[in-house]
Tab-separated table of C-alpha atoms in Angstrom:
chain	number	residue	atom	x	y	z
A	1238	UNK	CA	156.900	272.018	119.768
A	1239	UNK	CA	156.610	271.116	115.988
A	1240	UNK	CA	158.417	271.604	112.777
A	1241	UNK	CA	156.458	273.457	110.099
A	1242	UNK	CA	155.023	270.654	108.321
A	1243	UNK	CA	151.295	269.598	108.444
A	1244	UNK	CA	152.455	266.044	108.999
A	1245	UNK	CA	154.368	266.936	111.986
A	1246	UNK	CA	151.460	268.679	113.612
A	1247	UNK	CA	149.114	265.788	112.582
A	1248	UNK	CA	151.564	263.299	114.237
A	1249	UNK	CA	151.534	265.408	117.489
A	1250	UNK	CA	147.567	265.476	117.351
A	1251	UNK	CA	147.581	261.721	116.988
A	1252	UNK	CA	149.797	261.121	119.927
A	1253	UNK	CA	147.767	263.486	122.150
A	1254	UNK	CA	144.483	261.560	120.918
A	1255	UNK	CA	146.124	258.369	121.758
A	1256	UNK	CA	146.888	259.496	125.193
A	1257	UNK	CA	143.466	260.780	125.543
A	1258	UNK	CA	142.176	257.291	124.820
A	1259	UNK	CA	144.306	255.769	127.223
A	1260	UNK	CA	143.079	257.968	129.944
A	1261	UNK	CA	139.396	257.368	128.818
A	1262	UNK	CA	140.021	253.669	129.008
A	1263	UNK	CA	141.407	254.013	132.570
A	1264	UNK	CA	138.455	256.256	133.603
A	1265	UNK	CA	135.982	253.763	132.040
A	1266	UNK	CA	137.581	250.842	133.958
A	1267	UNK	CA	137.573	252.921	137.202
A	1268	UNK	CA	134.069	253.801	136.874
A	1269	UNK	CA	133.189	250.050	137.241
A	1270	UNK	CA	134.376	249.962	140.658
A	1271	UNK	CA	134.596	253.643	141.889
A	1272	UNK	CA	133.041	254.881	145.134
A	1273	UNK	CA	134.928	258.067	145.538
A	1274	UNK	CA	136.401	260.843	143.434
A	1275	UNK	CA	139.973	260.071	144.592
A	1276	UNK	CA	140.478	257.391	142.234
A	1277	UNK	CA	139.166	259.276	139.114
A	1278	UNK	CA	139.956	263.000	139.762
A	1279	UNK	CA	143.583	262.927	138.659
A	1280	UNK	CA	142.549	260.891	135.554
A	1281	UNK	CA	139.904	263.548	134.782
A	1282	UNK	CA	142.421	266.433	135.269
A	1283	UNK	CA	144.796	264.615	132.987
A	1284	UNK	CA	142.017	264.207	130.362
A	1285	UNK	CA	141.178	267.838	130.749
A	1286	UNK	CA	144.922	268.705	130.110
A	1287	UNK	CA	144.964	266.518	127.107
A	1288	UNK	CA	141.943	268.127	125.560
A	1289	UNK	CA	143.383	271.544	126.063
A	1290	UNK	CA	146.722	270.426	124.564
A	1291	UNK	CA	144.766	269.099	121.699
A	1292	UNK	CA	142.985	272.443	121.110
A	1293	UNK	CA	146.228	274.208	121.162
A	1294	UNK	CA	147.607	272.007	118.526
A	1295	UNK	CA	144.605	272.284	116.275
A	1296	UNK	CA	144.811	276.083	116.833
A	1297	UNK	CA	148.570	276.093	115.678
A	1298	UNK	CA	147.625	274.006	112.650
A	1299	UNK	CA	144.792	276.168	111.544
A	1300	UNK	CA	146.896	279.409	112.025
A	1301	UNK	CA	149.881	277.812	110.177
A	1302	UNK	CA	147.721	276.181	107.536
A	1303	UNK	CA	144.478	278.182	106.923
A	1304	UNK	CA	143.884	276.113	103.857
A	1305	UNK	CA	143.178	272.445	103.508
A	1306	UNK	CA	146.056	270.165	103.371
A	1307	UNK	CA	145.070	267.609	100.847
A	1308	UNK	CA	147.948	265.036	101.296
A	1309	UNK	CA	147.074	264.546	105.027
A	1310	UNK	CA	143.591	263.042	104.475
A	1311	UNK	CA	144.776	259.578	105.793
A	1312	UNK	CA	146.171	261.004	108.998
A	1313	UNK	CA	142.858	263.114	109.541
A	1314	UNK	CA	140.700	260.018	109.008
A	1315	UNK	CA	142.801	258.053	111.751
A	1316	UNK	CA	142.566	261.002	113.957
A	1317	UNK	CA	138.749	261.330	113.389
A	1318	UNK	CA	138.338	257.567	114.320
A	1319	UNK	CA	140.371	257.873	117.270
A	1320	UNK	CA	138.501	260.804	118.604
A	1321	UNK	CA	135.224	258.810	118.043
A	1322	UNK	CA	136.717	255.924	120.086
A	1323	UNK	CA	137.588	258.516	122.777
A	1324	UNK	CA	134.048	259.942	122.701
A	1325	UNK	CA	132.609	256.387	123.110
A	1326	UNK	CA	134.762	255.527	126.011
A	1327	UNK	CA	134.085	258.888	127.617
A	1328	UNK	CA	130.311	258.409	127.216
A	1329	UNK	CA	130.557	255.044	128.716
A	1330	UNK	CA	132.427	256.420	131.795
A	1331	UNK	CA	129.620	258.941	132.269
A	1332	UNK	CA	127.042	256.372	131.736
A	1333	UNK	CA	128.670	254.217	134.515
A	1334	UNK	CA	129.087	256.861	136.811
A	1335	UNK	CA	125.296	257.854	136.543
A	1336	UNK	CA	124.294	254.298	137.240
A	1337	UNK	CA	126.726	254.143	140.302
A	1338	UNK	CA	125.098	257.564	141.534
A	1339	UNK	CA	121.629	255.883	141.039
A	1340	UNK	CA	122.719	252.694	143.037
A	1341	UNK	CA	124.159	255.121	145.859
A	1342	UNK	CA	121.089	257.169	146.027
A	1343	UNK	CA	118.924	254.105	146.132
A	1344	UNK	CA	120.838	252.554	148.972
A	1345	UNK	CA	120.729	255.758	150.934
A	1346	UNK	CA	116.778	255.731	150.620
A	1347	UNK	CA	116.725	252.170	151.859
A	1348	UNK	CA	118.399	253.147	155.212
């Protein structure tokens, strides 16, 4: 999957995080209009798969490089910022779904 260099592993991590952000953006957009899980289910499964992939890559990195790799600070910083973006998008998705759930429950009470 990777060569032995930390930069290769960090590059793979960054690509995976970029894909996570893309899926989180799609989920967030879907949460503005979703009324069923059919639309978001596949995206959530993809998100879970990417999170697992990221965990595997991180585990490989820690196994191959148990000591800090000082020259990769810039890449680590980019990955960290991207993970923050992913977390914000994911939280917005969850908040939107919670609001939608409240609206649906309110509508059921009215009938």
